[in-house]
Coordinates of C-alpha atoms in Angstrom, one line a residue:
Chain A
M1 CA 128.2 72.8 67.8
K2 CA 130.0 75.7 66.0
G3 CA 128.1 76.7 62.9
M4 CA 125.1 74.5 63.7
I5 CA 121.8 76.2 64.1
V6 CA 119.4 74.3 66.4
L7 CA 115.7 75.4 66.3
I8 CA 113.9 75.1 69.6
N9 CA 110.2 74.6 69.9
V10 CA 108.7 76.4 72.9
Y11 CA 105.1 75.9 74.0
I12 CA 103.2 78.7 75.9
S13 CA 100.4 77.2 77.9
N14 CA 97.0 78.6 78.5
Q15 CA 98.1 79.5 82.0
I16 CA 100.3 82.3 80.8
P17 CA 98.4 85.6 80.5
Q18 CA 98.3 87.3 77.1
E19 CA 100.0 90.5 78.5
I20 CA 103.4 88.8 78.8
R21 CA 103.5 86.7 75.7
A22 CA 104.5 89.5 73.3
D23 CA 108.1 90.4 72.3
L24 CA 109.8 87.2 73.6
P25 CA 113.3 86.5 72.3
S26 CA 112.9 84.9 68.8
T27 CA 116.3 83.9 67.6
Y28 CA 116.4 80.1 67.0
I29 CA 113.0 79.8 68.8
T30 CA 109.5 78.9 67.5
Y31 CA 106.7 79.5 69.8
Y32 CA 103.4 77.6 69.9
T33 CA 100.2 78.0 71.8
S34 CA 97.2 75.8 72.3
S35 CA 95.5 77.4 69.4
D36 CA 98.3 76.9 66.8
I37 CA 100.0 73.6 67.9
S38 CA 99.0 70.4 66.1
E39 CA 98.9 67.0 67.7
D40 CA 102.0 65.8 65.9
L41 CA 104.0 68.8 66.9
L42 CA 103.5 68.2 70.7
D43 CA 106.4 65.7 70.8
T44 CA 108.8 68.3 69.3
V45 CA 108.4 70.8 72.1
E46 CA 111.5 71.2 74.2
I47 CA 110.4 73.9 76.6
A48 CA 107.0 74.5 78.1
W49 CA 105.9 77.7 79.9
G50 CA 103.2 77.0 82.4
L51 CA 100.9 74.0 82.7
D52 CA 97.8 72.9 80.7
K53 CA 96.5 69.7 79.3
N54 CA 99.0 69.9 76.3
V55 CA 101.9 70.1 78.7
I56 CA 100.5 67.1 80.6
S57 CA 100.4 65.2 77.3
M58 CA 104.0 66.1 76.6
I59 CA 105.0 64.9 80.1
E60 CA 103.2 61.6 79.5
S61 CA 104.3 61.0 75.9
P62 CA 107.2 58.5 75.5
E63 CA 108.3 60.3 72.3
S64 CA 108.3 63.8 73.9
K65 CA 111.4 66.0 73.6
L66 CA 110.3 68.1 76.6
K67 CA 113.4 69.1 78.7
W68 CA 112.3 72.0 80.8
I69 CA 109.1 73.4 82.2
Q70 CA 109.0 76.9 83.6
S71 CA 106.0 77.2 86.0
F72 CA 103.9 80.3 86.3
S73 CA 103.6 79.9 90.1
A74 CA 105.9 79.6 93.1
G75 CA 104.2 76.4 94.4
V76 CA 104.4 73.4 92.0
D77 CA 102.3 71.0 94.0
Y78 CA 99.7 70.8 91.1
F79 CA 102.4 69.4 88.7
P80 CA 102.8 65.7 88.2
I81 CA 106.2 65.9 90.0
Q82 CA 106.9 62.2 90.1
Q83 CA 106.6 61.8 86.3
I84 CA 108.6 65.0 85.7
R85 CA 111.3 63.5 87.9
E86 CA 111.2 60.1 86.2
R87 CA 111.5 61.8 82.7
N88 CA 114.4 63.9 83.9
I89 CA 112.6 67.1 82.9
I90 CA 113.9 70.2 84.6
L91 CA 111.2 72.2 86.5
T92 CA 111.7 75.8 87.5
N93 CA 109.3 77.9 89.6
T94 CA 109.0 81.6 90.3
S95 CA 109.4 81.5 94.1
G96 CA 111.7 84.6 94.1
I97 CA 109.2 87.1 92.8
H98 CA 106.3 86.6 95.2
A99 CA 108.1 87.7 98.3
T100 CA 107.4 91.4 98.3
A101 CA 103.6 91.1 97.7
I102 CA 103.1 88.2 100.1
A103 CA 105.1 89.9 102.8
N104 CA 103.2 93.2 102.3
T105 CA 99.9 91.2 102.6
V106 CA 101.1 89.5 105.8
L107 CA 102.0 92.8 107.3
L108 CA 98.5 94.1 106.4
Y109 CA 96.8 91.0 108.0
A110 CA 98.8 91.5 111.2
L111 CA 98.0 95.2 111.4
F112 CA 94.4 94.7 110.5
F113 CA 93.9 92.8 113.7
T114 CA 96.3 94.6 116.0
R115 CA 94.7 98.0 115.0
N116 CA 91.2 96.6 115.2
L117 CA 90.5 98.0 111.7
K118 CA 87.3 96.0 111.1
H119 CA 85.6 97.9 113.9
A120 CA 86.7 101.3 112.3
I121 CA 85.4 100.2 108.9
Q122 CA 82.0 99.1 110.4
S123 CA 81.8 102.4 112.3
Q124 CA 82.5 104.3 109.2
S125 CA 79.8 102.5 107.2
N126 CA 77.4 103.6 110.0
Q127 CA 78.7 107.2 109.9
E128 CA 79.5 106.6 113.6
W129 CA 82.4 108.2 115.5
D130 CA 83.3 105.7 118.2
S131 CA 85.2 107.9 120.5
I132 CA 85.6 105.5 123.4
P133 CA 89.4 105.0 123.9
H134 CA 90.4 101.5 122.8
F135 CA 93.6 101.3 124.8
D136 CA 93.0 97.6 125.5
K137 CA 91.9 96.6 122.0
L138 CA 94.5 98.4 120.0
Q139 CA 98.0 97.0 119.9
T140 CA 101.2 97.5 117.8
L141 CA 103.5 94.9 116.3
R142 CA 106.3 95.8 118.6
G143 CA 107.5 92.8 120.6
K144 CA 105.2 90.4 118.8
R145 CA 106.7 86.9 118.4
W146 CA 106.4 85.3 115.1
L147 CA 106.7 81.6 114.4
I148 CA 107.1 81.3 110.6
F149 CA 106.9 77.8 109.0
G150 CA 109.1 78.2 105.9
T151 CA 112.4 80.1 105.7
G152 CA 112.8 80.4 101.9
H153 CA 112.6 83.6 99.9
I154 CA 109.2 84.5 101.0
G155 CA 109.6 83.5 104.7
R156 CA 112.7 85.5 104.9
E157 CA 111.0 88.6 103.5
I158 CA 108.1 88.2 105.9
A159 CA 110.7 87.9 108.8
R160 CA 112.5 91.0 107.6
L161 CA 109.3 93.1 107.9
A162 CA 108.4 91.4 111.2
K163 CA 111.8 92.5 112.5
A164 CA 111.4 96.0 111.0
T165 CA 108.2 96.4 113.1
D166 CA 110.3 95.3 116.2
G167 CA 109.0 91.8 116.4
E168 CA 110.9 88.6 117.2
T169 CA 111.2 85.8 114.6
I170 CA 111.5 82.1 114.9
G171 CA 111.7 80.1 111.7
V172 CA 110.8 76.5 111.1
N173 CA 112.5 74.6 108.3
T174 CA 113.6 71.0 107.6
T175 CA 116.9 70.9 109.5
G176 CA 116.8 74.1 111.6
H177 CA 119.5 75.6 109.4
P178 CA 120.0 79.4 110.0
A179 CA 118.2 81.8 107.7
D180 CA 118.5 85.6 107.3
N181 CA 116.1 87.8 109.4
F182 CA 115.3 85.0 111.8
D183 CA 116.4 85.3 115.4
L184 CA 116.2 81.6 115.7
T185 CA 115.5 78.6 113.5
V186 CA 114.2 75.2 114.6
P187 CA 113.8 71.9 112.7
I188 CA 110.3 70.9 111.8
T189 CA 110.5 68.0 114.2
E190 CA 111.0 70.4 117.2
F191 CA 108.7 73.3 116.8
S192 CA 106.2 72.1 119.5
D193 CA 108.4 73.7 122.2
Y194 CA 107.6 77.2 120.9
L195 CA 103.9 77.0 120.3
T196 CA 102.7 78.5 123.6
N197 CA 105.2 81.3 123.6
V198 CA 104.4 83.1 120.3
D199 CA 101.8 85.6 119.1
I200 CA 101.6 84.9 115.4
I201 CA 102.0 81.6 113.6
L202 CA 102.4 81.7 109.8
N203 CA 102.5 79.0 107.2
I204 CA 104.4 79.6 103.9
L205 CA 105.6 76.0 103.5
P206 CA 105.2 74.3 100.1
L207 CA 102.6 71.5 100.0
T208 CA 104.2 68.1 100.2
T209 CA 103.1 64.8 101.8
E210 CA 104.9 66.0 105.0
T211 CA 103.1 69.3 105.2
R212 CA 99.6 68.1 104.2
H213 CA 97.4 68.7 107.3
L214 CA 100.4 69.7 109.3
F215 CA 98.1 72.2 111.1
D216 CA 95.6 69.7 112.5
D217 CA 93.7 69.2 115.7
K218 CA 96.8 67.8 117.4
F219 CA 98.7 71.0 116.4
F220 CA 96.0 73.5 117.4
D221 CA 95.4 71.6 120.7
K222 CA 98.9 72.5 121.8
L223 CA 98.2 76.3 121.6
T224 CA 96.9 78.3 124.5
K225 CA 95.6 81.6 123.2
L226 CA 97.3 82.3 119.9
Y227 CA 96.8 85.9 118.8
L228 CA 96.9 85.2 115.0
F229 CA 97.2 82.3 112.7
I230 CA 98.1 83.1 109.0
N231 CA 98.1 80.8 106.0
V232 CA 99.7 82.2 102.8
G233 CA 101.2 78.9 101.8
R234 CA 98.9 76.2 100.6
G235 CA 95.4 75.4 101.7
P236 CA 95.7 71.7 102.3
S237 CA 98.5 72.3 104.9
V238 CA 95.6 73.3 107.2
D239 CA 92.9 71.0 108.4
E240 CA 90.1 73.5 108.2
K241 CA 87.8 71.7 110.6
A242 CA 90.5 71.7 113.1
L243 CA 91.1 75.4 112.6
E244 CA 87.4 76.0 113.1
H245 CA 87.5 74.1 116.4
A246 CA 90.5 76.2 117.5
L247 CA 88.6 79.4 116.7
D248 CA 85.5 78.1 118.5
S249 CA 87.5 77.2 121.6
G250 CA 89.6 80.4 121.5
T251 CA 92.9 78.7 121.3
V252 CA 93.2 80.7 118.1
Q253 CA 91.9 84.2 118.5
H254 CA 92.2 85.5 114.9
A255 CA 93.0 84.0 111.6
A256 CA 93.9 85.4 108.2
L257 CA 93.6 83.0 105.3
D258 CA 94.5 83.4 101.6
V259 CA 94.5 79.7 100.7
F260 CA 92.1 76.9 101.3
E261 CA 91.7 73.1 101.1
T262 CA 89.4 73.6 98.2
E263 CA 89.5 76.7 96.0
P264 CA 87.3 78.6 95.4
L265 CA 86.3 78.3 99.1
S266 CA 82.7 76.9 99.1
S267 CA 80.0 79.4 99.9
S268 CA 78.9 77.0 102.5
S269 CA 82.2 77.0 104.4
P270 CA 81.7 78.2 108.0
L271 CA 85.0 80.1 107.7
W272 CA 83.3 83.0 105.9
N273 CA 81.2 83.9 108.9
Y274 CA 83.8 84.1 111.7
D275 CA 84.1 87.7 112.8
Q276 CA 87.7 87.0 113.8
V277 CA 88.7 85.6 110.4
L278 CA 89.9 87.6 107.4
I279 CA 89.6 85.8 104.0
T280 CA 91.3 86.9 100.8
P281 CA 90.9 84.9 97.6
H282 CA 94.4 83.5 97.0
E283 CA 95.7 86.8 96.0
S284 CA 98.5 87.5 98.5
A285 CA 101.2 87.2 95.7
E286 CA 99.3 89.3 93.1
S287 CA 100.4 92.8 92.2
N288 CA 100.9 95.0 89.1
E289 CA 104.5 94.0 89.3
L290 CA 103.9 90.2 89.1
L291 CA 103.3 89.6 85.4
P292 CA 106.4 91.5 84.3
A293 CA 108.4 89.6 86.9
V294 CA 107.0 86.2 85.8
R295 CA 108.1 87.1 82.3
D296 CA 111.6 88.2 83.4
V297 CA 112.1 84.9 85.2
F298 CA 111.2 83.0 82.0
V299 CA 113.3 85.1 79.7
N300 CA 116.3 85.0 82.0
N301 CA 116.0 81.2 82.4
L302 CA 115.6 80.9 78.6
D303 CA 118.8 82.9 78.0
A304 CA 120.6 80.6 80.3
Y305 CA 119.1 77.5 78.8
L306 CA 120.0 78.6 75.3
G307 CA 123.6 79.1 76.5
D308 CA 124.3 75.9 78.4
G309 CA 121.0 73.9 78.4
V310 CA 120.2 74.7 82.1
P311 CA 117.9 77.5 83.3
D312 CA 119.4 80.0 85.7
T313 CA 117.2 80.3 88.7
D314 CA 114.5 78.6 90.9
I315 CA 115.2 75.0 89.8
V316 CA 112.8 72.8 91.8
N317 CA 114.2 69.8 93.6
T318 CA 111.6 67.3 92.2
K319 CA 112.5 64.8 95.0
E320 CA 111.5 67.3 97.7
G321 CA 108.7 68.8 95.6
Y322 CA 109.8 72.5 96.0
Chain B
M1 CA 119.1 123.2 150.3
K2 CA 120.8 120.5 152.4
G3 CA 118.6 119.3 155.2
M4 CA 115.6 121.2 153.9
I5 CA 112.5 119.3 153.0
V6 CA 110.4 120.9 150.4
L7 CA 106.9 119.5 149.9
I8 CA 105.6 119.7 146.4
N9 CA 101.9 119.8 145.5
V10 CA 101.1 118.0 142.3
Y11 CA 97.7 118.2 140.6
I12 CA 96.4 115.2 138.5
S13 CA 93.8 116.5 136.0
N14 CA 90.7 114.8 134.9
Q15 CA 92.4 114.0 131.6
I16 CA 94.6 111.4 133.2
P17 CA 93.0 107.9 133.2
Q18 CA 92.6 106.2 136.6
E19 CA 94.7 103.2 135.4
I20 CA 97.9 105.2 135.6
R21 CA 97.3 107.2 138.8
A22 CA 98.3 104.6 141.3
D23 CA 101.7 104.0 142.8
L24 CA 103.3 107.3 141.8
P25 CA 106.5 108.3 143.7
S26 CA 105.4 109.8 147.0
T27 CA 108.4 111.2 148.8
Y28 CA 108.0 115.0 149.4
I29 CA 105.0 115.0 147.1
T30 CA 101.3 115.5 147.8
Y31 CA 98.9 114.6 145.0
Y32 CA 95.6 116.3 144.4
T33 CA 92.7 115.6 142.0
S34 CA 89.6 117.6 141.0
S35 CA 87.6 115.7 143.7
D36 CA 89.9 116.5 146.6
I37 CA 91.5 119.9 145.8
S38 CA 89.9 123.0 147.4
E39 CA 89.8 126.4 145.8
D40 CA 92.4 127.8 148.1
L41 CA 94.9 125.0 147.4
L42 CA 94.9 125.6 143.6
D43 CA 97.5 128.3 143.9
T44 CA 99.9 126.0 145.8
V45 CA 100.2 123.5 143.0
E46 CA 103.6 123.5 141.4
I47 CA 103.1 120.6 138.9
A48 CA 100.1 119.7 136.8
W49 CA 99.6 116.5 134.9
G50 CA 97.2 117.0 132.0
L51 CA 94.8 119.8 131.3
D52 CA 91.3 120.5 132.8
K53 CA 89.5 123.6 134.0
N54 CA 91.5 123.6 137.3
V55 CA 94.8 123.7 135.4
I56 CA 93.4 126.6 133.3
S57 CA 92.6 128.4 136.6
M58 CA 96.2 127.9 137.8
I59 CA 97.6 129.2 134.5
E60 CA 95.4 132.3 134.8
S61 CA 95.9 133.0 138.6
P62 CA 98.5 135.6 139.4
E63 CA 99.2 133.9 142.7
S64 CA 99.7 130.4 141.2
K65 CA 103.0 128.6 141.9
L66 CA 102.5 126.4 138.8
K67 CA 106.0 125.8 137.3
W68 CA 105.5 122.7 135.0
I69 CA 102.7 121.1 133.1
Q70 CA 103.1 117.6 131.7
S71 CA 100.6 117.0 128.9
F72 CA 98.9 113.8 128.3
S73 CA 99.2 114.1 124.5
A74 CA 101.8 114.8 121.9
G75 CA 100.1 117.8 120.3
V76 CA 99.6 120.7 122.7
D77 CA 97.6 123.0 120.4
Y78 CA 94.6 122.9 122.8
F79 CA 96.7 124.5 125.6
P80 CA 96.8 128.3 126.2
I81 CA 100.4 128.3 124.9
Q82 CA 100.7 132.1 124.9
Q83 CA 99.8 132.4 128.6
I84 CA 102.0 129.4 129.5
R85 CA 104.9 131.2 127.8
E86 CA 104.2 134.5 129.5
R87 CA 104.1 132.9 132.9
N88 CA 107.3 131.0 132.2
I89 CA 105.6 127.7 132.9
I90 CA 107.5 124.7 131.5
L91 CA 105.3 122.6 129.2
T92 CA 106.3 119.0 128.3
N93 CA 104.5 116.7 125.9
T94 CA 104.6 113.0 125.2
S95 CA 105.6 113.1 121.5
G96 CA 108.2 110.4 121.9
I97 CA 105.8 107.6 122.8
H98 CA 103.2 107.8 120.0
A99 CA 105.6 107.0 117.2
T100 CA 105.3 103.2 117.1
A101 CA 101.5 103.1 117.1
I102 CA 101.1 105.9 114.6
A103 CA 103.7 104.5 112.2
N104 CA 101.9 101.0 112.5
T105 CA 98.6 102.7 111.7
V106 CA 100.1 104.6 108.7
L107 CA 101.5 101.3 107.3
L108 CA 98.1 99.7 107.7
Y109 CA 96.4 102.6 105.8
A110 CA 98.9 102.4 102.9
L111 CA 98.6 98.6 102.7
F112 CA 94.8 98.7 103.0
F113 CA 94.6 100.6 99.7
T114 CA 97.5 99.0 97.8
R115 CA 96.2 95.5 98.6
N116 CA 92.6 96.6 97.9
L117 CA 91.5 95.1 101.2
K118 CA 88.1 96.8 101.2
H119 CA 87.1 94.7 98.2
A120 CA 88.2 91.4 100.0
I121 CA 86.2 92.4 103.1
Q122 CA 83.1 93.1 101.1
S123 CA 83.5 89.8 99.2
Q124 CA 83.9 87.9 102.4
S125 CA 80.7 89.5 103.9
N126 CA 78.9 88.2 100.8
Q127 CA 80.6 84.8 101.1
E128 CA 81.8 85.4 97.7
W129 CA 85.1 84.2 96.2
D130 CA 86.2 86.8 93.7
S131 CA 88.7 84.8 91.7
I132 CA 89.3 87.2 88.9
P133 CA 93.1 88.1 89.0
H134 CA 93.5 91.7 90.2
F135 CA 97.0 92.2 88.8
D136 CA 96.1 95.8 87.9
K137 CA 94.4 96.7 91.2
L138 CA 96.8 95.1 93.7
Q139 CA 100.1 96.8 94.3
T140 CA 102.9 96.7 96.8
L141 CA 104.7 99.5 98.7
R142 CA 107.9 98.8 96.9
G143 CA 109.1 102.0 95.1
K144 CA 106.3 104.2 96.5
R145 CA 107.5 107.8 97.1
W146 CA 106.4 109.3 100.3
L147 CA 106.2 113.0 101.0
I148 CA 106.0 113.4 104.8
F149 CA 105.2 116.7 106.4
G150 CA 106.9 116.6 109.8
T151 CA 110.3 115.0 110.5
G152 CA 110.1 114.7 114.3
H153 CA 109.9 111.4 116.3
I154 CA 106.8 110.3 114.6
G155 CA 107.7 111.4 111.1
R156 CA 111.0 109.6 111.4
E157 CA 109.4 106.4 112.5
I158 CA 106.9 106.5 109.7
A159 CA 109.8 107.1 107.3
R160 CA 111.7 104.2 108.8
L161 CA 108.8 101.8 107.9
A162 CA 108.4 103.4 104.5
K163 CA 112.0 102.6 103.8
A164 CA 111.7 99.1 105.3
T165 CA 109.0 98.5 102.7
D166 CA 111.4 99.7 100.0
G167 CA 109.8 103.1 99.5
E168 CA 111.5 106.5 99.0
T169 CA 111.1 109.2 101.6
I170 CA 111.0 113.0 101.3
G171 CA 110.6 115.0 104.5
V172 CA 109.2 118.5 104.9
N173 CA 110.3 120.5 107.9
T174 CA 110.9 124.2 108.8
T175 CA 114.4 124.6 107.4
G176 CA 115.0 121.5 105.4
H177 CA 117.4 120.1 108.0
P178 CA 118.3 116.5 107.5
A179 CA 116.5 113.8 109.5
D180 CA 117.0 110.1 110.0
N181 CA 115.3 107.8 107.5
F182 CA 114.6 110.5 105.0
D183 CA 116.3 110.3 101.6
L184 CA 115.8 114.0 101.2
T185 CA 114.4 116.8 103.3
V186 CA 113.0 120.1 102.0
P187 CA 112.0 123.3 103.8
I188 CA 108.3 124.0 104.1
T189 CA 108.6 126.9 101.7
E190 CA 109.8 124.6 98.9
F191 CA 107.7 121.5 98.9
S192 CA 105.7 122.4 95.8
D193 CA 108.4 121.1 93.5
Y194 CA 107.7 117.6 94.7
L195 CA 103.9 117.3 94.7
T196 CA 103.5 115.8 91.2
N197 CA 106.2 113.2 91.7
V198 CA 105.1 111.4 94.8
D199 CA 102.6 108.6 95.6
I200 CA 101.7 109.2 99.2
I201 CA 101.5 112.5 101.0
L202 CA 101.2 112.4 104.8
N203 CA 100.7 115.1 107.4
I204 CA 102.1 114.7 110.9
L205 CA 102.8 118.4 111.6
P206 CA 101.7 120.0 114.8
L207 CA 98.9 122.5 114.5
T208 CA 100.2 126.1 114.5
T209 CA 99.0 129.3 112.8
E210 CA 101.4 128.3 109.9
T211 CA 100.0 124.8 109.5
R212 CA 96.3 125.6 109.8
H213 CA 94.7 124.9 106.4
L214 CA 98.1 124.2 104.9
F215 CA 96.3 121.5 102.8
D216 CA 93.8 123.8 101.0
D217 CA 92.4 124.1 97.5
K218 CA 95.6 125.8 96.4
F219 CA 97.6 122.8 97.7
F220 CA 95.4 120.1 96.2
D221 CA 95.2 121.9 92.9
K222 CA 98.9 121.3 92.4
L223 CA 98.5 117.5 92.5
T224 CA 97.8 115.4 89.5
K225 CA 96.7 112.0 90.5
L226 CA 98.0 111.4 94.0
Y227 CA 97.6 107.8 95.1
L228 CA 97.0 108.4 98.8
F229 CA 96.7 111.4 101.2
I230 CA 97.1 110.6 104.9
N231 CA 96.4 112.9 107.9
V232 CA 97.5 111.6 111.3
G233 CA 98.6 115.1 112.5
R234 CA 95.8 117.5 113.4
G235 CA 92.5 117.9 111.7
P236 CA 92.5 121.7 111.1
S237 CA 95.7 121.4 109.0
V238 CA 93.4 120.2 106.2
D239 CA 90.6 122.2 104.6
E240 CA 88.1 119.3 104.4
K241 CA 86.0 121.0 101.7
A242 CA 89.2 121.3 99.6
L243 CA 90.0 117.6 100.2
E244 CA 86.5 116.6 99.1
H245 CA 86.9 118.6 95.9
A246 CA 90.2 116.8 95.3
L247 CA 88.6 113.4 95.8
D248 CA 85.7 114.4 93.5
S249 CA 88.0 115.5 90.8
G250 CA 90.4 112.6 91.2
T251 CA 93.5 114.6 92.0
V252 CA 93.5 112.6 95.2
Q253 CA 92.6 109.0 94.6
H254 CA 92.5 107.7 98.2
A255 CA 92.6 109.3 101.6
A256 CA 93.1 107.9 105.1
L257 CA 92.1 110.3 107.9
D258 CA 92.4 109.9 111.6
V259 CA 91.9 113.6 112.6
F260 CA 89.3 116.1 111.5
E261 CA 88.6 119.9 111.6
T262 CA 85.9 119.2 114.2
E263 CA 85.9 116.0 116.3
P264 CA 83.9 113.9 116.6
L265 CA 83.4 114.1 112.8
S266 CA 79.8 115.2 112.3
S267 CA 77.5 112.4 111.1
S268 CA 76.5 114.8 108.2
S269 CA 80.1 115.1 106.9
P270 CA 80.3 113.9 103.2
L271 CA 83.7 112.3 104.1
W272 CA 82.0 109.3 105.7
N273 CA 80.5 108.2 102.3
Y274 CA 83.5 108.3 100.0
D275 CA 84.3 104.7 99.0
Q276 CA 88.0 105.8 98.6
V277 CA 88.3 107.3 102.1
L278 CA 89.2 105.4 105.2
I279 CA 88.2 107.0 108.5
T280 CA 89.4 106.1 112.0
P281 CA 88.3 108.0 115.1
H282 CA 91.5 109.8 116.2
E283 CA 93.0 106.6 117.5
S284 CA 96.2 106.2 115.4
A285 CA 98.4 106.7 118.6
E286 CA 96.3 104.5 120.9
S287 CA 97.5 101.1 122.0
N288 CA 97.7 98.9 125.1
E289 CA 101.3 100.3 125.5
L290 CA 100.3 103.9 125.6
L291 CA 99.1 104.5 129.1
P292 CA 102.1 102.8 130.8
A293 CA 104.3 105.0 128.5
V294 CA 102.4 108.2 129.3
R295 CA 103.0 107.4 133.0
D296 CA 106.7 106.6 132.4
V297 CA 107.2 110.0 130.7
F298 CA 105.6 111.8 133.7
V299 CA 107.5 109.8 136.3
N300 CA 110.8 110.2 134.5
N301 CA 110.2 113.9 134.1
L302 CA 109.1 114.2 137.8
D303 CA 112.4 112.5 138.9
A304 CA 114.4 115.0 136.9
Y305 CA 112.3 117.9 138.1
L306 CA 112.8 116.9 141.7
G307 CA 116.5 116.7 141.1
D308 CA 117.2 120.0 139.3
G309 CA 113.9 121.7 138.8
V310 CA 113.7 120.8 135.0
P311 CA 111.9 117.8 133.4
D312 CA 114.0 115.5 131.4
T313 CA 112.3 115.1 128.0
D314 CA 109.9 116.5 125.5
I315 CA 110.0 120.1 126.6
V316 CA 107.8 122.1 124.3
N317 CA 109.1 125.3 122.6
T318 CA 106.2 127.5 123.6
K319 CA 107.3 130.1 121.0
E320 CA 106.9 127.5 118.1
G321 CA 104.0 125.7 119.8
Y322 CA 105.4 122.2 119.6

């Protein structure tokens, strides 16, 4: 290859915010966007950043030179994984950079309920000092037992904070392999034994055929009086009707949900109106640090790709789907 | 003393909740309460648990046998400290047992603002999915610099959680002596150098003549754009009018307040109406674990007192007032 200069065409999809498109490495690289790429150039693109209809066209075109897609997100369930796999396209995600914000959000959810903050906020809005001691309603996170579905980057960071607040952590993953910050890990085939003995159940699993509606009537029926159910993974992992039944019957006492079967959550969903449910609009991973970090992942992977044709981090196993 | 049986009269004040009065150690001890103690028995009481007007009478009576008061609370600013000191009465507090709940509450306050939770709660009450990315408004606690006034049990536990969320911690105490979980400690005479370089300022100092209105106009004027001011110590340490000015001018962007100059906070206080202020009704230390812990402190101290006439833990320095 010595002496040869290879020009690489990179396509930046509409998914990538303007703020992080400037000042990208330019040696040997030509960047295109949806507003300046012509039909006939689509097949010449070797690297795509994010997903939009042009990237879908590239994945589908038999003549495409596409070799690598860097996703904007951690979850890649909305990509045509099967086609990407068949075409031998490398897919990388950004799963490493969401851990801090999601774990912060999860800690907030847990403290929001244990400290009964909703009551204080309502009292404040009525300019009302509710001075009755709430010894029975206020709790701490000390001694809380967490059952965390997913022991990747994000699950481990959540478990770290759960331990820091003196909780106990049980992790659920495919094989039950050990993971940092978990007191115990169990394979996904065996979690049922732990359901009645924990305070907080949290989902951060990727969405796959195995995890779709993992949290269904059958699951919730095994609980007795779960203190808190949290979903910061993917919405379709939870059967929302089943969760509503569990909230109605009291087998789930509180829920904090950032993701939903259909997003945006329909204004007619009963979930909005449960007093014991906290809803956030799929923002648990967002922060002022996120966009620079998304950019860093791409640029670092690009450096590595230019060196030896393989991005550096977060390569998705397209067979497993995460 | 061998062979001698000394009967000790213990008075349980009205401040002590019924739930923790049962099954106290009874050998050599007679317990009295406000409903069963007669005027002439007041002087025979050697140990008082909590404060009420009968305990005040004991402290003031020249004939009183009172030797030890176990307070219900961590702060003892509402006790007649000077008289207690002059009468050589031992005063013990419960400062060790509030740390977990207060530190949990502080973490909740900080995450409430960094994760812009008020906006999500308002959107939920309107059944409104606000899907605009909030990259600029949502933050994490990573890298936040905390200036914590007070490095005792509670301050150190707050600092531990601040560190666990990847923050930096500067502690302020009397002499600048080192304290666990603080990256740096400075004496109270020298904190001014750090005011413009921190994100979160928190007060957990006891109330003394030195700390009354420590946070006044002069203090707030030194800030530039402080992200968050937290008071979980004592209300009168803050000049509330000065804090309101700081909120109006933007030198303080957010505040979380659990304690106030006058409690209950008057319904006419302007503080209720600030959108950027979170108010809780002096409950940061409360939890379902608190009463059993208050009882444990008393019983442990009582055991020690029965052994050698001195309680075991949390003896207040009545000269310093904490």
